[in-house]
Amino acid sequence: MGAPVQSLASQTPKKAEHSIINDKRHRRHLLGNRLSRYYFFFSILALCFVLGLVIVFIGKTALLLFGDVSPAEFFLSFNWTPEEEVFGAAAFIVNTLILTALTLLIAVPVSVGMAVLCAEIAPKWMKSFIRPVLDLLVGIPSIVYGYLGLTVLLPFLRRVSGEGLGDGVLAAALVLALMVLPTICRISDDAIIAVPRKFRDAAYALGSTRLQVIMRVVLPAAKRGIISAIILGMTRAVGETMAVVMVIGNTPQLAKSLFTPSSVLTSNIVMQISNVEFDSNWNYALHMMAFLLLLISFVLILIIRVIGRKREDA
Amino acid sequence: MKLFKKFTVTALTAVIAVTATFAGIASAADTLKGKITINGSTALLPLTLQAAKEFQKLHPKVKIAASGKGSVTGPQAVKKGIADIGACDWDASVDVPGFKAFDGQVANKVAVIPFATIVNKNVGVDNLTTEQLAGIFSGKITNWKEVGGSDANIVVITRSFGSGTRVNYQAKALGGGDIVKKEKNYKETGSSGDMKTAVATTPNAIGYIDLVYVTGSDIKAVKHNGIAATTDNVINGSYKIWAYGYYMTKGQPTGATKEFIEYVQSKKFQNGSLKKLKFIPIAAMKG
C-alpha cells in the first residue's frame, strides 16, 4: 500500500468505511442465522407433515377393511385365504414377533460380545480390522443377504436338519441376525468406549479381574447405549422385507417349528401387494398389516425404553 | 446474493437454450404426438421397453413411460385411468379363476408366452401328465416315487396368487386344478427369478416358469404329456402350456396408443426384436 504518501485526513473516512463493512457483515451473519433457523424449523415441520400424511393415508385405507371384516377376525383368526375373502392375520402377527425375538436371541449376545471384544480386549490391529469390516457390512443391500440365504444358508440348513425345504423362521432369523449384527455391535462398541477410564481404573484398583470389570462395571455403565443399539437392530429386524421374503417360505401359516414355511407381516405384504385389486378388501387388509407393523415397532420401542429407564432408576 | 442471482439467470438461459435446440431437432416432419403410459405384467416388460425404444426413434414426439408390477395391475391401472395400456398375461376382458372380467376393456394380443414345468436337476422324472401335475400341486401326490421317480418327498414351489404365470399355468398345465397350500415342503416365490433360484437350489423341487428362463444345468424342463417344452412344439400346436400376452386398453385404442400397439403387432417387430427376446410371434399360432 502507498500509505506513507497518503495524508492523515484520508484515514478517518477509511476507518468509517471499515466499520460500515463490518456492520454489514454482522447483519448478514444475523440474517444467515435467522434464515437457517427458519430453514431447520421448516425442515422439521415438513418431516412431521409427511410422516403424518403417511400415517393418515395408510391408516385411512387400512380402516376401510373393518367395513366388511370384523377386527376380531383380522386380529384373532389364523386363517388367511384372501381368495375367498377370509382375512385372518394372527399368524403373521405372531410370526413377526417370533422372528424378531429369535433374531435378537441370536444377534444380541454375539454382537454385544463382539463389541466388548472390540472395545476392551482386542489388540489395536484387530480393532482396526474389525471396525471397518462391520461398517462395510451395514452397507450391503438386504436383498444380497437374502440371496445368500437362499443359495448358501438354505442348502446348509437342509443338509443339517434333513428337511426338504429348510425355509422357515430359523433361516430368516439367521439372515436377519447377520444383518442387524453390525448395527448393534458398532453402536454398543461406541457406548462401551464412552465409559470413562476412571471407572475401570477404580475397579482394577479394588482388585477386580478383567471379566469382573467388564461384567460388573463397563457393561452396566454402557447399558443405555447398548439398549438403544438393540432398539435400532430390532426395528430393522421387524421391518426388514427383502431378505426375509427369500428364505421364509411365504406360506400363510403359524410357524409351529423352526422349519415350517411361514410368512411374516412384511413378507406377506410384499408378496401380494402387486397382485391385488386397488379397491378390494384384500388391499385394505394389506394396508392394515402395514399399519400394524407401524404400531408393533412403536410399541416394541416403547417397551424397551420403559425397561431401560426402570433399570436405570433402580 | 447478487452472484447467486447471476448464476441462476445464466443457468436458466442455458437450460432454455438447450431445450429449444433439442426440441427444434426433434420436430422434424413427424406429426404423431402424445404420451403413452404402460403398466402391468413384468413378463411382458422387456418386450414393451424394446418396442418403446424403437417406436420413440420413429416418432420422437411420443413419450412412452413403461413400468412393470404384476399382471393384474395392468387392467386395474387402465380402469383407474392411470395407464393407457395395461400389460397382462391373460385376457382380462373375460373372467379367469380368481379375477373378474374388466368391463369395457379391449384385449390386444401382442405376443405368445410359453411356460414350462421345471424340476431340480436331481429329479429323475422327465415326463408328467396333466393328472400327475394336478395331483402334485393339489397335494395329493407327495412323493416322487408315485410318478415314477425315486423315493423322495416332492417340494412344491409356486408363485403367489394373482401372478400371471400362475394363472396361466393353472389353466393350461393343471387343467384348471387348484394349487393348494401345504404344511411342509411348499413355498411361494415373488418373481420368476426367485422361482428359478429356488428350484435350482432345492433338491426334489418342482416349479413352473416362462420358457425363456429355462437355462443352465441346475434346472430342467419336464415334458408335458410326453411333449417337450420347445417353441417349435408351441408353434405346431402340440405343446399346450402357453398363453397370449395382452395389451389392455379402455375401449378401442386411439391416436398414439393405437399406433404403438400396431407397431408391436407389426411383422417387422414380431419377427425381429420380439423373436430375439424369445417370445413367439402371434402370427405363428394357428388358433
Coordinates of C-alpha atoms in Angstrom, one line a residue:
Chain A
M1 CA 0.0 0.0 0.0
G2 CA 1.1 3.5 -0.6
A3 CA 0.2 4.5 2.9
P4 CA 3.1 6.9 3.6
V5 CA 2.2 9.2 0.8
Q6 CA -1.4 9.5 1.9
S7 CA -2.3 12.2 4.4
L8 CA -3.9 11.7 7.7
A9 CA -7.1 13.2 6.5
S10 CA -7.9 10.3 4.3
Q11 CA -7.6 7.8 7.1
T12 CA -10.7 8.8 9.0
P13 CA -13.2 8.1 6.2
K14 CA -11.4 4.8 5.6
K15 CA -12.0 3.7 9.2
A16 CA -15.7 4.7 8.9
E17 CA -16.0 2.7 5.8
H18 CA -14.4 -0.2 7.5
S19 CA -16.9 -0.2 10.3
I20 CA -19.7 0.0 7.8
I21 CA -18.4 -3.1 6.1
N22 CA -18.1 -4.8 9.5
D23 CA -21.6 -3.8 10.3
K24 CA -22.9 -5.2 7.0
R25 CA -21.1 -8.4 7.6
H26 CA -22.5 -8.7 11.0
R27 CA -26.0 -8.1 9.8
R28 CA -25.5 -10.6 7.1
H29 CA -24.5 -13.1 9.7
L30 CA -27.6 -12.3 11.7
L31 CA -29.7 -12.8 8.7
G32 CA -28.0 -16.0 7.9
N33 CA -28.6 -17.3 11.4
R34 CA -32.2 -16.4 11.3
L35 CA -32.7 -17.9 7.8
S36 CA -31.0 -21.1 8.8
R37 CA -33.2 -21.3 11.9
Y38 CA -36.3 -20.9 9.7
Y39 CA -34.9 -23.5 7.4
F40 CA -34.3 -26.1 10.1
F41 CA -37.7 -25.3 11.6
F42 CA -39.3 -25.7 8.3
S43 CA -37.5 -29.0 7.6
I44 CA -38.7 -30.4 10.9
L45 CA -42.2 -29.2 10.2
A46 CA -42.1 -30.7 6.7
L47 CA -40.9 -34.0 8.0
C48 CA -43.7 -34.1 10.6
F49 CA -46.2 -33.3 7.9
V50 CA -45.0 -36.0 5.6
L51 CA -44.8 -38.5 8.4
G52 CA -48.3 -37.5 9.4
L53 CA -49.6 -37.9 5.9
V54 CA -48.1 -41.4 5.7
I55 CA -49.7 -42.5 8.9
V56 CA -53.1 -40.9 7.9
F57 CA -53.2 -42.4 4.4
I58 CA -52.1 -45.9 5.4
G59 CA -54.5 -45.7 8.4
K60 CA -57.4 -44.4 6.3
T61 CA -57.1 -47.1 3.7
A62 CA -56.4 -49.7 6.4
L63 CA -59.6 -48.8 8.4
L64 CA -61.7 -49.3 5.3
L65 CA -61.1 -53.0 5.9
F66 CA -63.3 -53.0 9.0
G67 CA -66.3 -52.1 7.0
D68 CA -66.6 -55.7 5.8
V69 CA -64.3 -57.7 8.0
S70 CA -64.6 -57.7 11.8
P71 CA -61.5 -56.6 13.8
A72 CA -61.8 -59.9 15.7
E73 CA -61.4 -61.9 12.6
F74 CA -58.4 -59.9 11.4
F75 CA -56.5 -60.0 14.7
L76 CA -57.5 -63.3 16.1
S77 CA -58.1 -65.7 13.2
F78 CA -55.3 -67.8 11.8
N79 CA -57.0 -68.3 8.5
W80 CA -55.6 -66.1 5.7
T81 CA -57.4 -67.1 2.5
P82 CA -57.8 -63.8 0.7
E83 CA -59.0 -65.5 -2.5
E84 CA -62.1 -66.5 -0.5
E85 CA -62.4 -63.2 1.4
V86 CA -61.1 -64.6 4.6
F87 CA -58.6 -62.2 6.2
G88 CA -57.1 -63.6 9.5
A89 CA -53.8 -62.0 10.1
A90 CA -53.0 -63.5 13.5
A91 CA -50.4 -65.9 12.1
F92 CA -48.4 -63.1 10.6
I93 CA -48.5 -61.1 13.8
V94 CA -47.4 -64.0 15.9
N95 CA -44.7 -65.0 13.3
T96 CA -43.4 -61.4 13.2
L97 CA -43.0 -61.4 17.0
I98 CA -41.4 -64.9 17.0
L99 CA -39.0 -63.9 14.2
T100 CA -38.0 -60.7 15.9
A101 CA -37.4 -62.4 19.3
L102 CA -35.4 -65.2 17.7
T103 CA -33.3 -62.8 15.7
L104 CA -32.5 -60.8 18.8
L105 CA -31.8 -64.0 20.8
I106 CA -29.2 -64.9 18.2
A107 CA -27.8 -61.4 17.4
V108 CA -27.6 -59.7 20.8
P109 CA -25.2 -62.0 22.7
V110 CA -22.9 -62.3 19.7
S111 CA -22.9 -58.6 18.8
V112 CA -22.5 -57.3 22.4
G113 CA -19.8 -59.9 22.9
M114 CA -18.1 -58.6 19.7
A115 CA -18.5 -55.1 20.9
V116 CA -16.8 -55.9 24.2
L117 CA -14.0 -57.7 22.3
C118 CA -13.6 -54.7 20.1
A119 CA -13.6 -52.1 22.8
E120 CA -11.9 -53.8 25.7
I121 CA -9.9 -56.9 24.8
A122 CA -8.7 -56.9 21.2
P123 CA -5.3 -55.6 20.3
K124 CA -5.1 -52.5 18.1
W125 CA -4.5 -54.2 14.8
M126 CA -7.6 -56.4 15.3
K127 CA -9.8 -53.4 16.2
S128 CA -8.7 -51.6 13.1
F129 CA -9.6 -54.6 11.1
I130 CA -13.0 -55.5 12.7
R131 CA -14.5 -52.0 12.8
P132 CA -14.2 -51.2 9.0
V133 CA -15.4 -54.6 8.2
L134 CA -18.6 -54.1 10.3
D135 CA -19.1 -50.7 8.8
L136 CA -18.9 -52.3 5.4
L137 CA -21.5 -55.0 6.3
V138 CA -24.1 -52.3 7.2
G139 CA -23.9 -51.0 3.7
I140 CA -24.7 -54.3 1.9
P141 CA -28.3 -54.2 0.5
S142 CA -30.6 -56.6 2.2
I143 CA -31.6 -58.4 -1.0
V144 CA -28.0 -59.6 -1.3
Y145 CA -28.2 -61.1 2.2
G146 CA -31.5 -62.7 1.1
Y147 CA -29.9 -64.2 -1.9
L148 CA -27.0 -65.5 0.1
G149 CA -29.5 -67.0 2.5
L150 CA -31.4 -68.6 -0.4
T151 CA -28.3 -70.1 -2.1
V152 CA -25.9 -70.8 0.8
L153 CA -27.8 -70.9 4.1
L154 CA -30.9 -72.9 3.0
P155 CA -28.9 -75.8 1.4
F156 CA -26.8 -75.9 4.5
L157 CA -29.9 -76.0 6.8
R158 CA -31.4 -78.7 4.6
R159 CA -28.3 -80.9 5.0
V160 CA -28.1 -80.3 8.7
S161 CA -31.8 -80.8 9.5
G162 CA -32.8 -83.3 6.9
E163 CA -35.8 -81.1 5.9
G164 CA -37.0 -81.0 2.4
L165 CA -37.1 -77.2 2.1
G166 CA -35.3 -75.6 5.0
D167 CA -37.3 -72.4 4.7
G168 CA -38.8 -71.0 7.9
V169 CA -38.2 -68.7 10.9
L170 CA -34.8 -70.2 11.7
A171 CA -33.4 -69.4 8.3
A172 CA -35.0 -65.9 8.4
A173 CA -33.7 -65.3 11.9
L174 CA -30.2 -66.3 10.9
V175 CA -30.2 -64.0 7.9
L176 CA -31.7 -61.1 9.9
A177 CA -29.2 -61.7 12.8
L178 CA -26.3 -61.3 10.4
M179 CA -27.9 -58.1 9.1
V180 CA -28.5 -56.4 12.5
L181 CA -25.3 -57.7 14.0
P182 CA -23.0 -54.9 12.7
T183 CA -25.5 -52.2 13.7
I184 CA -25.9 -53.5 17.3
C185 CA -22.2 -54.2 17.5
R186 CA -20.9 -50.8 16.3
I187 CA -23.2 -48.8 18.4
S188 CA -22.6 -50.9 21.5
D189 CA -18.9 -50.5 20.8
D190 CA -19.2 -46.8 20.8
A191 CA -21.2 -46.9 24.0
I192 CA -18.6 -49.0 25.7
I193 CA -15.7 -46.8 24.6
A194 CA -17.6 -43.8 26.1
V195 CA -17.4 -45.3 29.6
P196 CA -14.8 -43.2 31.5
R197 CA -11.5 -44.7 32.0
K198 CA -11.5 -43.9 35.7
F199 CA -14.4 -46.5 36.3
R200 CA -12.1 -49.2 35.1
D201 CA -9.1 -48.0 36.9
A202 CA -11.1 -47.8 40.2
A203 CA -12.4 -51.4 39.7
Y204 CA -8.9 -52.7 38.9
A205 CA -7.6 -50.9 41.9
L206 CA -10.1 -52.7 44.0
G207 CA -8.6 -56.0 42.7
S208 CA -11.2 -57.0 40.1
T209 CA -10.4 -59.3 37.3
R210 CA -10.9 -58.2 33.7
L211 CA -14.1 -60.3 33.4
Q212 CA -15.4 -58.6 36.6
V213 CA -14.6 -55.2 35.3
I214 CA -16.4 -55.9 32.0
M215 CA -19.5 -57.6 33.5
R216 CA -19.9 -55.5 36.7
V217 CA -18.7 -52.1 35.6
V218 CA -18.3 -51.5 31.9
L219 CA -21.5 -53.2 30.7
P220 CA -23.8 -51.6 33.3
A221 CA -22.3 -48.2 32.6
A222 CA -22.8 -48.6 28.9
K223 CA -26.3 -50.1 29.2
R224 CA -28.2 -47.1 27.8
G225 CA -26.2 -47.1 24.6
I226 CA -26.4 -50.8 24.3
I227 CA -30.1 -50.7 24.7
S228 CA -30.5 -48.1 22.0
A229 CA -28.3 -50.3 19.8
I230 CA -30.6 -53.2 20.4
I231 CA -33.7 -51.0 19.6
L232 CA -32.1 -50.0 16.3
G233 CA -31.3 -53.6 15.5
M234 CA -34.8 -54.7 16.4
T235 CA -36.6 -52.1 14.3
R236 CA -34.5 -53.2 11.4
A237 CA -35.4 -56.8 12.1
V238 CA -39.2 -56.0 12.4
G239 CA -39.3 -54.0 9.1
E240 CA -36.9 -56.0 7.0
T241 CA -38.6 -57.4 4.0
M242 CA -36.5 -58.4 1.0
A243 CA -34.1 -60.7 2.8
V244 CA -36.9 -62.4 4.8
V245 CA -39.1 -63.0 1.8
M246 CA -36.4 -65.1 0.1
V247 CA -35.9 -67.6 2.9
I248 CA -39.1 -67.8 5.0
G249 CA -41.2 -69.8 2.5
N250 CA -44.2 -67.4 2.2
T251 CA -46.9 -69.7 3.3
P252 CA -49.5 -68.0 5.5
Q253 CA -49.5 -70.4 8.5
L254 CA -48.2 -70.3 12.0
A255 CA -44.6 -71.1 12.5
K256 CA -45.1 -74.3 14.5
S257 CA -41.5 -75.3 14.2
L258 CA -38.2 -73.7 13.2
F259 CA -38.6 -75.1 9.7
T260 CA -42.3 -74.5 8.9
P261 CA -42.5 -72.4 5.8
S262 CA -44.4 -69.4 7.0
S263 CA -44.9 -65.7 6.5
V264 CA -44.5 -62.5 8.4
L265 CA -46.3 -59.2 8.0
T266 CA -43.6 -57.6 5.8
S267 CA -43.1 -60.6 3.5
N268 CA -46.8 -61.1 3.1
I269 CA -47.3 -57.5 2.1
V270 CA -44.5 -57.5 -0.5
M271 CA -45.6 -60.9 -2.0
Q272 CA -49.2 -59.9 -2.5
I273 CA -49.5 -56.1 -2.9
S274 CA -48.7 -56.1 -6.6
N275 CA -51.2 -58.8 -7.3
V276 CA -54.4 -57.4 -5.7
E277 CA -57.0 -55.1 -6.9
F278 CA -56.9 -51.5 -5.7
D279 CA -60.3 -51.2 -4.2
S280 CA -60.6 -54.6 -2.6
N281 CA -60.8 -55.8 1.0
W282 CA -57.6 -57.7 0.2
N283 CA -55.8 -54.4 -0.5
Y284 CA -57.2 -52.9 2.7
A285 CA -56.1 -55.9 4.7
L286 CA -52.5 -55.4 3.4
H287 CA -52.7 -51.8 4.4
M288 CA -53.9 -52.7 7.8
M289 CA -50.9 -55.0 8.1
A290 CA -48.6 -52.2 7.2
F291 CA -50.3 -50.0 9.8
L292 CA -50.0 -52.8 12.3
L293 CA -46.3 -53.0 11.6
L294 CA -46.0 -49.4 12.4
L295 CA -47.8 -49.9 15.7
I296 CA -45.8 -53.0 16.6
S297 CA -42.5 -51.3 16.1
F298 CA -43.8 -48.3 18.0
V299 CA -44.9 -50.5 20.9
L300 CA -41.7 -52.5 20.9
I301 CA -39.6 -49.4 21.1
L302 CA -41.8 -48.0 23.9
I303 CA -41.5 -51.2 25.9
I304 CA -37.7 -51.3 25.7
R305 CA -37.5 -47.6 26.5
V306 CA -39.5 -48.2 29.7
I307 CA -37.5 -51.2 30.7
G308 CA -34.3 -49.3 30.1
R309 CA -35.4 -46.4 32.2
K310 CA -36.6 -48.6 35.1
R311 CA -33.3 -50.4 35.3
E312 CA -31.5 -47.1 35.3
D313 CA -33.6 -45.8 38.2
A314 CA -33.0 -49.0 40.2
Chain B
M1 CA -26.8 -12.9 -3.3
K2 CA -26.1 -11.0 -6.5
L3 CA -23.7 -13.7 -7.6
F4 CA -26.3 -16.3 -6.9
K5 CA -28.9 -14.4 -8.9
K6 CA -26.5 -14.1 -11.8
F7 CA -25.7 -17.8 -11.7
T8 CA -29.4 -18.7 -11.7
V9 CA -30.1 -16.5 -14.6
T10 CA -27.2 -17.9 -16.6
A11 CA -28.3 -21.5 -15.8
L12 CA -31.9 -20.9 -16.7
T13 CA -30.9 -19.3 -20.0
A14 CA -28.6 -22.2 -20.7
V15 CA -31.3 -24.8 -20.0
I16 CA -33.9 -22.9 -22.1
A17 CA -31.4 -22.7 -25.0
V18 CA -30.5 -26.4 -24.8
T19 CA -34.2 -27.4 -24.6
A20 CA -35.1 -25.2 -27.6
T21 CA -32.3 -26.7 -29.7
F22 CA -33.3 -30.2 -28.9
A23 CA -37.0 -29.5 -29.5
G24 CA -36.0 -27.9 -32.8
I25 CA -34.2 -31.1 -33.9
A26 CA -36.9 -33.4 -32.7
S27 CA -39.8 -31.6 -34.5
A28 CA -38.6 -32.8 -37.9
A29 CA -41.5 -33.9 -40.1
D30 CA -43.3 -36.1 -37.6
T31 CA -46.9 -35.3 -36.7
L32 CA -47.7 -38.1 -34.2
K33 CA -47.7 -36.7 -30.7
G34 CA -48.8 -37.9 -27.4
K35 CA -47.9 -39.6 -24.1
I36 CA -48.4 -43.3 -23.5
T37 CA -48.3 -44.8 -20.1
I38 CA -47.9 -48.6 -19.8
N39 CA -48.3 -50.6 -16.6
G40 CA -48.7 -54.2 -15.7
S41 CA -47.0 -57.6 -16.3
T42 CA -43.3 -57.9 -15.6
A43 CA -43.2 -60.8 -18.1
L44 CA -44.1 -58.5 -20.9
L45 CA -42.0 -55.6 -19.7
P46 CA -38.8 -56.4 -21.7
L47 CA -40.9 -56.6 -24.8
T48 CA -42.6 -53.3 -24.0
L49 CA -39.4 -51.5 -23.3
Q50 CA -37.8 -52.7 -26.5
A51 CA -40.8 -51.7 -28.5
A52 CA -41.0 -48.3 -26.8
K53 CA -37.3 -47.6 -27.6
E54 CA -37.8 -48.4 -31.3
F55 CA -41.2 -46.6 -31.5
Q56 CA -39.8 -43.4 -30.0
K57 CA -37.0 -43.4 -32.6
L58 CA -39.7 -43.4 -35.3
H59 CA -41.9 -40.8 -33.5
P60 CA -39.7 -38.6 -31.3
K61 CA -42.7 -36.6 -30.2
V62 CA -44.4 -39.5 -28.5
K63 CA -43.4 -40.1 -24.9
I64 CA -43.7 -43.6 -23.5
A65 CA -43.4 -44.4 -19.8
A66 CA -43.5 -48.1 -19.0
S67 CA -43.3 -49.9 -15.7
G68 CA -44.0 -53.4 -14.6
K69 CA -45.5 -54.7 -11.3
G70 CA -48.0 -57.5 -11.7
S71 CA -50.3 -58.7 -14.4
V72 CA -53.5 -57.6 -12.6
T73 CA -52.2 -54.1 -12.0
G74 CA -52.3 -53.6 -15.8
P75 CA -56.0 -53.6 -16.4
Q76 CA -56.5 -52.0 -13.0
A77 CA -54.4 -49.1 -13.9
V78 CA -56.3 -48.8 -17.2
K79 CA -59.6 -48.9 -15.3
K80 CA -58.4 -46.1 -12.9
G81 CA -57.2 -44.0 -15.8
I82 CA -53.6 -44.2 -14.6
A83 CA -52.3 -46.0 -17.6
D84 CA -53.3 -46.1 -21.3
I85 CA -52.1 -49.6 -21.8
G86 CA -52.2 -52.4 -19.2
A87 CA -49.9 -55.3 -20.0
C88 CA -51.5 -58.5 -18.8
D89 CA -50.6 -62.2 -19.2
W90 CA -54.2 -63.2 -19.6
D91 CA -57.2 -61.8 -21.4
A92 CA -58.6 -59.5 -18.7
S93 CA -61.8 -58.7 -20.6
V94 CA -63.1 -62.1 -19.6
D95 CA -63.3 -63.9 -16.3
V96 CA -60.4 -66.1 -15.2
P97 CA -60.2 -68.1 -12.0
G98 CA -59.7 -65.5 -9.2
F99 CA -60.2 -62.4 -11.3
K100 CA -63.4 -60.9 -12.7
A101 CA -63.5 -59.5 -16.2
F102 CA -62.7 -55.8 -16.6
D103 CA -65.7 -54.4 -18.4
G104 CA -65.2 -52.1 -21.4
Q105 CA -61.6 -53.1 -21.9
V106 CA -60.3 -54.4 -25.1
A107 CA -57.6 -57.1 -25.2
N108 CA -55.0 -56.6 -27.9
K109 CA -52.8 -59.7 -28.5
V110 CA -49.1 -58.8 -28.7
A111 CA -47.1 -61.9 -28.0
V112 CA -47.1 -65.6 -27.2
I113 CA -45.5 -66.6 -23.9
P114 CA -44.7 -70.3 -23.4
F115 CA -44.4 -71.7 -19.9
A116 CA -42.5 -74.8 -18.7
T117 CA -42.7 -77.1 -15.8
I118 CA -39.3 -77.2 -14.2
V119 CA -37.6 -79.6 -11.7
N120 CA -34.3 -79.6 -9.9
K121 CA -31.6 -81.5 -11.7
N122 CA -31.6 -84.3 -9.1
V123 CA -35.1 -85.3 -10.0
G124 CA -35.1 -88.4 -12.3
V125 CA -38.6 -87.8 -13.7
D126 CA -38.7 -86.2 -17.2
N127 CA -42.3 -86.5 -18.2
L128 CA -45.5 -85.7 -16.3
T129 CA -49.1 -85.8 -17.3
T130 CA -51.8 -83.2 -16.6
E131 CA -53.3 -85.5 -13.9
Q132 CA -49.9 -86.1 -12.3
L133 CA -49.2 -82.4 -12.2
A134 CA -52.6 -81.6 -10.8
G135 CA -52.0 -84.3 -8.2
I136 CA -48.6 -82.8 -7.2
F137 CA -49.8 -79.2 -7.0
S138 CA -53.0 -80.1 -5.1
G139 CA -51.0 -82.0 -2.6
K140 CA -52.5 -85.5 -3.4
I141 CA -49.2 -86.7 -4.7
T142 CA -46.3 -86.0 -2.3
N143 CA -43.6 -88.5 -3.2
W144 CA -41.6 -88.7 -6.4
K145 CA -41.9 -92.5 -6.5
E146 CA -45.7 -92.1 -7.2
V147 CA -44.9 -90.6 -10.5
G148 CA -42.0 -92.9 -11.4
G149 CA -39.1 -91.2 -9.6
S150 CA -37.0 -92.1 -6.6
D151 CA -38.3 -92.3 -3.1
A152 CA -38.2 -88.6 -2.0
N153 CA -40.7 -86.0 -0.9
I154 CA -41.8 -83.5 -3.6
V155 CA -41.0 -79.9 -2.8
V156 CA -43.6 -77.7 -4.4
I157 CA -42.6 -74.2 -5.3
T158 CA -45.2 -71.9 -6.7
R159 CA -45.9 -68.2 -7.5
S160 CA -48.1 -66.2 -5.2
F161 CA -51.8 -65.9 -6.0
G162 CA -52.5 -63.4 -8.8
S163 CA -49.3 -63.9 -10.7
G164 CA -49.9 -64.1 -14.4
T165 CA -47.6 -67.1 -14.8
R166 CA -49.6 -68.9 -12.1
V167 CA -53.0 -68.1 -13.6
N168 CA -51.9 -69.5 -17.0
Y169 CA -50.1 -72.5 -15.6
Q170 CA -53.1 -73.5 -13.5
A171 CA -55.4 -73.1 -16.6
K172 CA -53.2 -74.9 -19.1
A173 CA -50.9 -77.3 -17.3
L174 CA -53.1 -78.4 -14.4
G175 CA -56.3 -78.4 -16.4
G176 CA -57.8 -75.8 -14.1
G177 CA -56.8 -77.7 -11.0
D178 CA -56.1 -76.0 -7.7
I179 CA -52.7 -75.2 -6.2
V180 CA -53.2 -76.0 -2.5
K181 CA -51.0 -74.7 0.4
K182 CA -49.3 -77.5 2.2
E183 CA -48.0 -77.6 5.8
K184 CA -44.5 -78.5 4.7
N185 CA -42.4 -78.8 1.5
Y186 CA -44.4 -75.9 0.0
K187 CA -43.1 -72.4 -0.8
E188 CA -44.3 -69.3 -2.6
T189 CA -41.9 -67.0 -4.5
G190 CA -42.4 -63.5 -5.7
S191 CA -40.9 -63.4 -9.1
S192 CA -39.7 -65.6 -12.0
G193 CA -36.1 -65.0 -10.9
D194 CA -36.8 -66.2 -7.3
M195 CA -38.6 -69.2 -8.7
K196 CA -35.7 -70.3 -10.8
T197 CA -33.2 -69.9 -7.9
A198 CA -35.4 -71.8 -5.5
V199 CA -35.9 -74.7 -7.9
A200 CA -32.3 -74.7 -8.8
T201 CA -31.1 -74.9 -5.2
T202 CA -33.7 -77.1 -3.7
P203 CA -33.4 -80.9 -4.3
N204 CA -36.6 -82.6 -5.3
A205 CA -38.3 -79.3 -6.1
I206 CA -40.8 -78.7 -8.8
G207 CA -42.0 -75.4 -10.1
Y208 CA -43.0 -73.5 -13.3
I209 CA -41.7 -70.6 -15.2
D210 CA -41.6 -68.7 -18.5
L211 CA -39.8 -70.9 -21.0
V212 CA -37.2 -68.2 -21.7
Y213 CA -35.9 -68.6 -18.2
V214 CA -35.1 -72.3 -18.6
T215 CA -31.3 -72.1 -19.0
G216 CA -28.4 -73.6 -17.2
S217 CA -27.8 -77.1 -15.8
D218 CA -29.4 -76.7 -12.3
I219 CA -33.0 -77.0 -13.6
K220 CA -34.6 -78.9 -16.4
A221 CA -37.9 -78.5 -18.2
V222 CA -40.2 -81.6 -17.9
K223 CA -42.2 -82.9 -20.8
H224 CA -45.9 -82.4 -20.6
N225 CA -48.0 -85.4 -21.6
G226 CA -44.9 -86.6 -23.4
I227 CA -44.2 -83.4 -25.4
A228 CA -41.1 -81.4 -24.8
A229 CA -41.4 -77.7 -23.9
T230 CA -39.9 -76.0 -27.0
T231 CA -41.0 -73.1 -29.1
D232 CA -41.4 -75.4 -32.1
N233 CA -43.8 -77.5 -30.2
V234 CA -45.8 -74.4 -29.1
I235 CA -46.0 -73.3 -32.7
N236 CA -47.0 -76.6 -34.2
G237 CA -49.7 -76.9 -31.5
S238 CA -48.6 -80.0 -29.7
Y239 CA -47.3 -78.3 -26.5
K240 CA -50.3 -76.7 -24.7
I241 CA -48.8 -74.6 -21.9
W242 CA -48.6 -71.2 -23.4
A243 CA -50.6 -68.0 -23.3
Y244 CA -51.1 -64.8 -25.3
G245 CA -49.8 -61.7 -23.7
Y246 CA -52.2 -58.8 -24.0
Y247 CA -52.2 -55.0 -24.0
M248 CA -55.5 -54.0 -22.3
T249 CA -57.0 -50.7 -23.4
K250 CA -60.1 -48.8 -22.3
G251 CA -62.2 -49.3 -25.4
Q252 CA -60.6 -49.4 -28.8
P253 CA -57.1 -47.8 -28.7
T254 CA -56.8 -44.4 -30.4
G255 CA -54.1 -42.0 -31.5
A256 CA -50.5 -42.7 -30.4
T257 CA -51.6 -45.7 -28.3
K258 CA -53.2 -47.3 -31.4
E259 CA -50.1 -46.6 -33.4
F260 CA -47.9 -48.1 -30.7
I261 CA -49.9 -51.3 -30.4
E262 CA -50.0 -51.6 -34.2
Y263 CA -46.2 -51.2 -34.2
V264 CA -45.8 -54.0 -31.6
Q265 CA -48.1 -56.2 -33.7
S266 CA -46.4 -55.4 -37.0
K267 CA -44.5 -58.1 -38.8
K268 CA -41.2 -56.1 -38.5
F269 CA -41.3 -56.0 -34.7
Q270 CA -42.9 -59.5 -34.2
N271 CA -40.3 -61.3 -36.4
G272 CA -37.4 -59.1 -35.3
S273 CA -37.0 -57.8 -31.7
L274 CA -39.8 -59.9 -30.3
K275 CA -38.3 -63.2 -31.5
K276 CA -34.9 -62.0 -30.3
L277 CA -36.4 -61.6 -26.8
K278 CA -37.6 -65.3 -27.1
F279 CA -41.3 -64.6 -27.3
I280 CA -43.2 -66.2 -30.1
P281 CA -44.9 -64.0 -32.8
I282 CA -48.7 -64.1 -32.6
A283 CA -48.9 -64.8 -36.3
A284 CA -47.1 -68.1 -35.8
M285 CA -50.1 -69.5 -33.9
K286 CA -52.9 -71.1 -35.8
G287 CA -55.6 -70.7 -33.1

